[in-house]
Amino acid sequence: MKDFQFKNTTDIRFGSNRIETELHDAVAQFGPNVLLTYGGGSIKRSGLYDSVKKILSDLNIIELAGIEPNPKINSVREGQKLAKENKIDVVLAVGGGSVVDASKVIASSAFYEGDPWDLVLDSTKRFKLDQLPLVDILTLSATGTEMNAGSVISNPETNDKLGTYGPNTPAVSFLDPALTMSVSKWQTAAGSIDIFSHLTEQYFDKEKNNDVSDGMIEGIMRTVIKWAPIAVAEPDNYDARANLMWSSTMALNGIVRLGYQDGWTSHPIEHELSAYYDITHGVGLGIITPRWMKFVLSAETVAKFAKFGRNVWHIQNDNDQVVADIAIQAVYDWVKSLGVPTTLPGVDINDDTNFKVMAESAVKVGQLDSAVYVDMSVNDVVDLYKATMTTDGFE
Amino acid sequence: MKDFQFKNTTDIRFGSNRIETELHDAVAQFGPNVLLTYGGGSIKRSGLYDSVKKILSDLNIIELAGIEPNPKINSVREGQKLAKENKIDVVLAVGGGSVVDASKVIASSAFYEGDPWDLVLDSTKRFKLDQLPLVDILTLSATGTEMNAGSVISNPETNDKLGTYGPNTPAVSFLDPALTMSVSKWQTAAGSIDIFSHLTEQYFDKEKNNDVSDGMIEGIMRTVIKWAPIAVAEPDNYDARANLMWSSTMALNGIVRLGYQDGWTSHPIEHELSAYYDITHGVGLGIITPRWMKFVLSAETVAKFAKFGRNVWHIQNDNDQVVADIAIQAVYDWVKSLGVPTTLPGVDINDDTNFKVMAESAVKVGQLDSAVYVDMSVNDVVDLYKATMTTDGFE
């Protein structure tokens, strides 16, 4: 087990009906000037927007609307301007991972004189800056951003989609599973696959004998595998929404990665897809992950895949290779069962003209040729993209 | 899943060789006057005491030695006096759970004018007090005290052994698995059983459908079951010590209990044994737990025990009752395999004269008749104590 340091001060408020009684003080403790950030109209349709405005009616609310999925640097630039102009004390993000991600970078940008894209390109700059406190009300279970310091921001001008980290996790995160009942089947499936992918990225790691993290991850994987299809089929099932919501937080609040080397592969490879084609991140991961598993499965890794098959999928067979093969097929079948496409043509990507440049970027950004579970060259990543064009090997 | 709030600000420093480079600043950030608390001579024999004194040689160190296992209120009283007389800024606890537990109550008592036993009897008083920051260097994997706000303190005059909680978890905890390599086989076994018991106490819960916590606990259970016998057989096995150390923290830092009702049974029942006979806590739990499992197994609970058997012990059988029975026997066999006694006569408790008064206290302190997985009356607890007098039903 690798050495580690861990500290996470986010205050989690999990459950229904907490916003009514706890949101005001959670925000007002930081001051009266609030930057309220959100996405499209869904929080207006659901009534959440009106509730929040009413609860905070004695505070000075400045609004930044229109933060899109795969949040763009332009939203951060707008937020930076508003934060400075209005002497903002606290950012309140209401929405999914994209809104919270953008809000974190806005919280840093409020103390930066230059273009926020500088901060995305070089996170070390953010650690030299102060950061506004962030309170969030999460409306989608997926990214884990509600209890970590990371964001992923896109720049359409350069086709970049990059991770960035600041010094602070959110101050207070409200996790009400009932707020996710209105999430579409598509986004529920995509969010669940995103959670599952966060777990595979950490679980398949070069470090050996980290059974605490392995064991916790296996348990959270079983939870997501069990409850995602239920949430898709029964959107109002509270137990399904609650298990997915807490899984999303635990999958990426930094705890289950402790003791690992923590090199990620599928995410950098998927980020290129989202950056070039603006597809739904979780759907892209569902397409990439089973092919990536086939690529990394070898005599060196078969024991870990067999552990995965036995502890996560309850596959009963004494032959490691057999268990590994069944487990990878099970991942593919689970993704498919959630009703999302399993190939790139399924999300309207029909040409391979960008694969080379995407692969080059993925390898560079993700250090895929040196710092991950099984190293990948540019050609390996191109081959992987090509494998996602058909269902060959899985159907 | 039950609603919950969670925030835990402890800064964990896990791994070897951190003390040399990080301990000084971790302590000195709070001020120059340090109360150094420890137990017997083991940290002097190991050289840890000399290292700590050298690293902190520019600070003003006041010492409180002699904190015993099952820490006594008298140690807390001494610490309170020293903290007040020397205007202590920070408590540095070096030792196992007992030293850290006592130090937490000392940290509260420094701001209290009365007898610290008042604070143990009524934790709410501690939440009205300030609390000195606590840094610890853990030398035993067992209680999880390094990342929670709880302590268990004994009062030999009244035969009480009670839990108490303060507002703060430790500020910084140094977890160096190598420091636990000198722990005896007996204490290694007892500590591992204590970890396992913390997990069963939380896992067997009235709340249903909390698969995130269930799954994480199952993973940590498998870890403890696997590595405890290895640590007993090979005291210098780093992987074994590291997995047990991080398991002990994760088992009781508050995370895996989230979403549960969290009523504990075996601990209150064992605490009476330790209070009356001063036996090793973990050994007492190893004697109590399999009998408690037999008591609570019924048509209502068999499904949870079958889940436990399949996910933790990999028992392959379609009949829930069969799996449950095998799993409970497996717990007993695992305890025995660690080389500790499995009956009360094995720890020199040969008379049943105190069982009634102990059972009455356990039911009262633990609210066993109303707030636990399966309610227990005084007579039920007496019967359970009686069942621990022999190996009947297990051998």
Coordinates of C-alpha atoms in Angstrom, one line a residue, chain B residues 40-395:
Chain B
G40 CA 4.1 2.1 29.6
G41 CA 7.6 1.5 28.5
S42 CA 7.0 0.2 25.0
I43 CA 7.6 3.5 23.2
K44 CA 10.8 3.9 25.2
R45 CA 12.0 0.4 24.3
S46 CA 11.2 0.9 20.6
G47 CA 13.0 4.2 20.4
L48 CA 9.9 6.2 19.4
Y49 CA 9.9 8.2 22.6
D50 CA 13.5 9.4 22.0
S51 CA 12.7 10.2 18.3
V52 CA 9.7 12.3 19.3
K53 CA 11.6 14.2 22.0
K54 CA 14.4 14.9 19.6
I55 CA 12.1 16.1 16.8
L56 CA 10.2 18.4 19.3
S57 CA 13.3 19.5 21.2
D58 CA 12.6 23.2 20.7
L59 CA 9.1 22.9 22.2
N60 CA 8.1 22.8 25.9
I61 CA 7.1 19.2 26.6
I62 CA 5.2 18.2 29.7
E63 CA 4.7 14.4 30.1
L64 CA 1.9 12.2 31.3
A65 CA 3.0 8.6 31.3
G66 CA 1.3 5.4 32.5
I67 CA -2.0 5.6 30.7
E68 CA -3.2 1.9 30.9
P69 CA -5.3 -0.3 28.7
N70 CA -9.0 0.3 29.4
P71 CA -7.9 3.9 30.3
K72 CA -8.9 5.0 33.8
I73 CA -10.5 8.3 34.8
N74 CA -7.6 8.9 37.1
S75 CA -5.2 9.4 34.1
V76 CA -7.6 11.9 32.7
R77 CA -7.7 13.7 36.1
E78 CA -3.9 13.9 36.0
G79 CA -3.9 15.2 32.5
Q80 CA -6.4 17.8 33.3
K81 CA -4.2 19.1 36.1
L82 CA -1.1 19.2 34.0
A83 CA -2.9 20.9 31.1
K84 CA -4.1 23.7 33.3
E85 CA -0.9 24.2 35.3
N86 CA 1.2 24.4 32.1
K87 CA -1.1 26.3 29.8
I88 CA -0.9 23.5 27.3
D89 CA -1.6 24.4 23.7
V90 CA -1.8 20.9 22.1
V91 CA -1.9 17.3 23.3
L92 CA 0.4 14.8 21.6
A93 CA -0.8 11.2 22.2
V94 CA 1.7 8.4 21.4
G95 CA 0.3 5.0 21.8
G96 CA -2.7 2.8 21.1
G97 CA -6.4 3.5 21.5
S98 CA -6.3 3.9 25.2
V99 CA -3.8 6.7 25.2
V100 CA -5.6 8.5 22.4
D101 CA -9.0 8.0 24.1
A102 CA -7.8 9.4 27.4
S103 CA -6.1 12.3 25.6
K104 CA -9.3 13.4 23.9
V105 CA -11.1 13.7 27.3
I106 CA -8.1 15.5 28.7
A107 CA -8.3 17.9 25.8
S108 CA -11.9 18.7 26.9
S109 CA -11.1 18.7 30.6
A110 CA -8.5 21.4 30.2
F111 CA -11.4 23.8 29.8
Y112 CA -13.6 22.3 32.6
E113 CA -13.6 23.3 36.2
G114 CA -15.1 20.2 37.7
D115 CA -14.2 16.5 37.8
P116 CA -13.6 15.0 34.3
W117 CA -15.9 12.0 35.2
D118 CA -18.8 14.5 34.9
L119 CA -17.9 14.8 31.2
V120 CA -17.8 11.0 30.7
L121 CA -21.2 10.7 32.3
D122 CA -22.7 13.4 30.1
S123 CA -21.0 14.1 26.8
T124 CA -23.3 17.1 26.1
K125 CA -21.2 19.0 28.6
R126 CA -18.2 18.6 26.3
F127 CA -19.9 20.2 23.4
K128 CA -20.3 23.4 25.4
L129 CA -16.5 23.4 26.1
D130 CA -13.5 24.3 24.0
Q131 CA -11.2 21.4 23.3
L132 CA -7.4 21.4 22.9
P133 CA -6.1 20.2 19.5
L134 CA -4.9 16.6 19.5
V135 CA -2.1 15.1 17.4
D136 CA -1.5 11.4 17.7
I137 CA 1.1 8.8 16.7
L138 CA -0.8 5.5 16.6
T139 CA 1.1 2.3 17.6
L140 CA -1.8 -0.2 17.6
S141 CA -4.4 -0.9 15.0
A142 CA -7.8 -1.5 16.7
T143 CA -10.1 1.2 17.9
G144 CA -10.3 3.8 15.1
T145 CA -10.0 6.5 17.7
E146 CA -7.4 8.2 15.4
M147 CA -10.2 9.6 13.2
N148 CA -13.3 9.8 15.4
A149 CA -14.5 11.8 18.3
G150 CA -15.2 9.0 20.7
S151 CA -13.4 7.6 23.8
V152 CA -14.1 4.8 26.2
I153 CA -13.1 5.5 29.8
S154 CA -13.3 3.3 32.9
N155 CA -13.9 4.1 36.5
P156 CA -12.7 1.3 38.7
E157 CA -14.5 2.7 41.8
T158 CA -17.9 2.2 40.2
N159 CA -17.1 -0.6 37.7
D160 CA -18.2 1.7 34.9
K161 CA -16.7 1.6 31.4
L162 CA -18.5 4.2 29.3
G163 CA -18.3 5.8 25.9
T164 CA -18.0 9.6 25.6
Y165 CA -17.9 12.0 22.6
G166 CA -16.5 15.4 22.1
P167 CA -16.9 18.0 19.4
N168 CA -13.6 17.3 17.6
T169 CA -11.8 14.4 16.0
P170 CA -7.9 14.5 16.2
A171 CA -6.4 17.3 14.3
V172 CA -3.6 15.2 12.8
S173 CA -3.1 11.4 13.1
F174 CA 0.2 9.7 12.1
L175 CA -0.4 6.1 11.0
D176 CA 2.8 4.3 10.4
P177 CA 2.2 0.6 9.9
A178 CA 5.8 -0.2 10.7
L179 CA 5.3 1.1 14.3
T180 CA 2.8 -1.8 14.8
M181 CA 5.3 -4.5 13.9
S182 CA 6.3 -4.7 17.6
V183 CA 2.8 -5.3 18.8
S184 CA 2.5 -8.7 20.4
K185 CA 0.6 -11.6 18.8
W186 CA -2.1 -11.3 21.6
Q187 CA -2.7 -7.6 21.0
T188 CA -2.5 -8.0 17.2
A189 CA -5.3 -10.6 17.4
A190 CA -7.3 -8.6 19.9
G191 CA -7.0 -5.4 17.8
S192 CA -8.1 -7.3 14.7
I193 CA -11.1 -8.7 16.4
D194 CA -12.0 -5.3 17.7
I195 CA -11.9 -3.9 14.1
F196 CA -14.0 -6.8 12.9
S197 CA -16.5 -6.3 15.7
H198 CA -16.9 -2.6 14.8
L199 CA -17.8 -3.7 11.4
T200 CA -20.4 -6.3 12.5
E201 CA -21.9 -3.8 15.0
Q202 CA -22.6 -1.4 12.1
Y203 CA -23.4 -4.0 9.4
F204 CA -26.2 -5.8 11.2
D205 CA -28.5 -2.8 11.3
K206 CA -32.3 -2.3 11.3
E207 CA -32.0 0.0 8.2
K208 CA -32.5 -1.8 4.9
N209 CA -31.1 -1.2 1.4
N210 CA -28.0 0.7 2.5
D211 CA -25.8 -1.1 0.0
V212 CA -23.0 1.4 -0.1
S213 CA -22.2 0.9 3.5
D214 CA -22.9 -2.8 3.4
G215 CA -20.6 -3.2 0.5
M216 CA -17.8 -1.1 1.9
I217 CA -18.0 -3.0 5.2
E218 CA -17.9 -6.4 3.5
G219 CA -14.7 -5.3 1.7
I220 CA -13.1 -4.2 5.0
M221 CA -14.2 -7.4 6.7
R222 CA -12.6 -9.5 4.0
T223 CA -9.4 -7.4 4.5
V224 CA -9.3 -8.0 8.2
I225 CA -10.1 -11.7 7.9
K226 CA -7.3 -12.2 5.4
W227 CA -4.5 -10.1 7.0
A228 CA -5.0 -10.6 10.7
P229 CA -3.7 -14.2 10.7
I230 CA -0.8 -13.1 8.5
A231 CA 0.1 -10.3 11.0
V232 CA 0.0 -12.7 13.9
A233 CA 2.2 -15.2 12.0
E234 CA 4.6 -12.6 10.5
P235 CA 4.7 -9.6 12.7
D236 CA 7.0 -7.7 10.3
N237 CA 4.8 -8.1 7.2
Y238 CA 4.2 -4.5 6.1
D239 CA 1.3 -5.3 3.9
A240 CA -0.5 -7.0 6.7
R241 CA 0.2 -4.2 9.1
A242 CA -0.8 -1.5 6.6
N243 CA -4.1 -3.3 5.6
L244 CA -5.0 -3.7 9.3
M245 CA -4.1 -0.2 10.2
W246 CA -6.2 1.5 7.5
S247 CA -9.0 -1.0 8.1
S248 CA -9.1 0.1 11.8
T249 CA -9.4 3.7 10.7
M250 CA -12.0 3.1 8.0
A251 CA -14.0 0.8 10.3
L252 CA -14.7 3.6 12.8
N253 CA -14.2 7.0 11.3
G254 CA -17.9 7.4 10.8
I255 CA -18.0 6.8 7.1
V256 CA -19.3 3.2 6.9
R257 CA -22.0 3.8 9.5
L258 CA -23.7 6.6 7.4
G259 CA -27.2 5.7 6.4
Y260 CA -27.6 3.2 9.2
Q261 CA -29.5 3.5 12.5
D262 CA -26.2 2.4 14.2
G263 CA -27.3 0.6 17.3
W264 CA -24.5 -1.5 18.9
T265 CA -24.9 -4.6 21.0
S266 CA -21.7 -6.6 21.4
H267 CA -19.7 -3.7 22.6
P268 CA -21.9 -2.8 25.6
I269 CA -22.0 -6.4 26.5
E270 CA -18.3 -6.7 26.4
H271 CA -17.6 -3.5 28.2
E272 CA -19.1 -5.0 31.3
L273 CA -16.6 -7.9 31.1
S274 CA -13.6 -5.4 30.7
A275 CA -15.0 -3.2 33.5
Y276 CA -15.5 -6.1 36.0
Y277 CA -12.5 -8.2 35.0
D278 CA -10.1 -5.9 33.1
I279 CA -9.7 -8.4 30.3
T280 CA -8.5 -7.3 26.8
H281 CA -11.4 -5.7 25.0
G282 CA -10.8 -7.3 21.7
V283 CA -10.5 -10.8 23.2
G284 CA -13.8 -10.2 25.0
L285 CA -15.4 -9.2 21.7
G286 CA -14.1 -12.4 20.1
I287 CA -15.8 -14.4 22.8
I288 CA -19.1 -12.5 22.7
T289 CA -19.6 -11.9 18.9
P290 CA -20.3 -15.5 17.6
R291 CA -22.8 -16.1 20.5
W292 CA -24.5 -12.8 19.8
M293 CA -24.7 -13.8 16.1
K294 CA -26.4 -17.1 17.1
F295 CA -28.8 -15.1 19.3
V296 CA -29.9 -12.6 16.6
L297 CA -30.1 -15.1 13.7
S298 CA -33.8 -15.7 12.9
A299 CA -36.2 -15.8 10.0
E300 CA -36.1 -12.0 10.0
T301 CA -32.4 -11.7 9.9
V302 CA -31.3 -14.8 7.9
A303 CA -31.2 -12.9 4.6
K304 CA -28.6 -10.4 6.0
F305 CA -26.5 -13.2 7.5
A306 CA -26.7 -15.0 4.1
K307 CA -25.5 -11.8 2.4
F308 CA -22.7 -11.7 5.0
G309 CA -21.8 -15.3 4.3
R310 CA -21.7 -14.9 0.6
N311 CA -20.0 -11.5 0.2
V312 CA -17.6 -11.8 3.2
W313 CA -16.9 -15.5 3.5
H314 CA -17.5 -16.6 -0.2
I315 CA -19.9 -19.4 0.9
Q316 CA -21.5 -20.9 -2.1
N317 CA -24.9 -22.3 -1.3
D318 CA -28.4 -21.4 -2.3
N319 CA -29.9 -22.0 1.1
D320 CA -29.8 -18.8 3.3
Q321 CA -30.0 -20.7 6.6
V322 CA -27.1 -23.0 5.6
V323 CA -25.0 -20.0 4.6
A324 CA -25.8 -18.1 7.8
D325 CA -24.9 -21.1 10.0
I326 CA -21.6 -21.6 8.2
A327 CA -20.8 -17.9 8.3
I328 CA -21.3 -17.7 12.1
Q329 CA -19.1 -20.8 12.6
A330 CA -16.5 -19.2 10.3
V331 CA -16.4 -16.1 12.6
Y332 CA -15.8 -18.4 15.6
D333 CA -13.1 -20.4 13.8
W334 CA -11.4 -17.2 12.6
V335 CA -11.2 -15.9 16.2
K336 CA -9.8 -19.2 17.4
S337 CA -7.3 -19.2 14.5
L338 CA -5.8 -16.0 15.9
G339 CA -4.7 -17.8 19.0
V340 CA -6.9 -16.2 21.6
P341 CA -9.4 -17.9 24.0
T342 CA -13.0 -18.4 22.8
T343 CA -14.6 -18.8 26.3
L344 CA -14.7 -16.8 29.5
P345 CA -12.8 -19.5 31.5
G346 CA -10.1 -19.1 28.8
V347 CA -9.6 -15.6 30.2
D348 CA -9.9 -16.8 33.8
I349 CA -13.5 -15.8 34.4
N350 CA -14.9 -18.9 36.1
D351 CA -17.9 -17.7 38.0
D352 CA -21.2 -16.3 36.9
T353 CA -22.0 -14.3 40.0
N354 CA -21.8 -10.9 38.3
F355 CA -23.7 -11.8 35.2
K356 CA -27.1 -10.4 36.3
V357 CA -25.7 -7.0 37.4
M358 CA -23.5 -6.8 34.3
A359 CA -26.4 -7.6 32.0
E360 CA -28.6 -5.0 33.7
S361 CA -25.9 -2.4 33.1
A362 CA -25.3 -3.5 29.5
V363 CA -29.0 -3.2 28.6
K364 CA -29.2 0.2 30.3
V365 CA -26.0 1.7 28.8
G366 CA -26.5 0.2 25.4
Q367 CA -30.3 0.6 25.2
L368 CA -30.3 -3.1 24.2
D369 CA -34.0 -3.5 24.8
S370 CA -35.0 -0.9 22.2
A371 CA -32.3 0.6 19.9
V372 CA -30.4 -2.2 18.4
Y373 CA -30.5 -4.7 15.5
V374 CA -32.3 -7.3 17.6
D375 CA -33.6 -6.2 21.0
M376 CA -32.2 -8.0 24.0
S377 CA -33.6 -8.2 27.5
V378 CA -31.5 -8.6 30.7
N379 CA -32.3 -12.3 30.7
D380 CA -31.1 -12.6 27.1
V381 CA -27.8 -11.0 28.0
V382 CA -27.4 -13.3 31.0
D383 CA -28.0 -16.3 28.8
L384 CA -25.5 -14.9 26.3
Y385 CA -22.9 -14.6 29.1
K386 CA -23.7 -18.1 30.2
A387 CA -23.2 -19.4 26.7
T388 CA -19.6 -18.0 26.7
M389 CA -18.7 -20.3 29.6
T390 CA -18.3 -23.3 27.2
T391 CA -17.5 -24.1 23.6
D392 CA -21.0 -25.7 23.2
G393 CA -22.5 -25.2 19.8
F394 CA -19.2 -24.3 18.2
E395 CA -16.9 -27.3 18.9

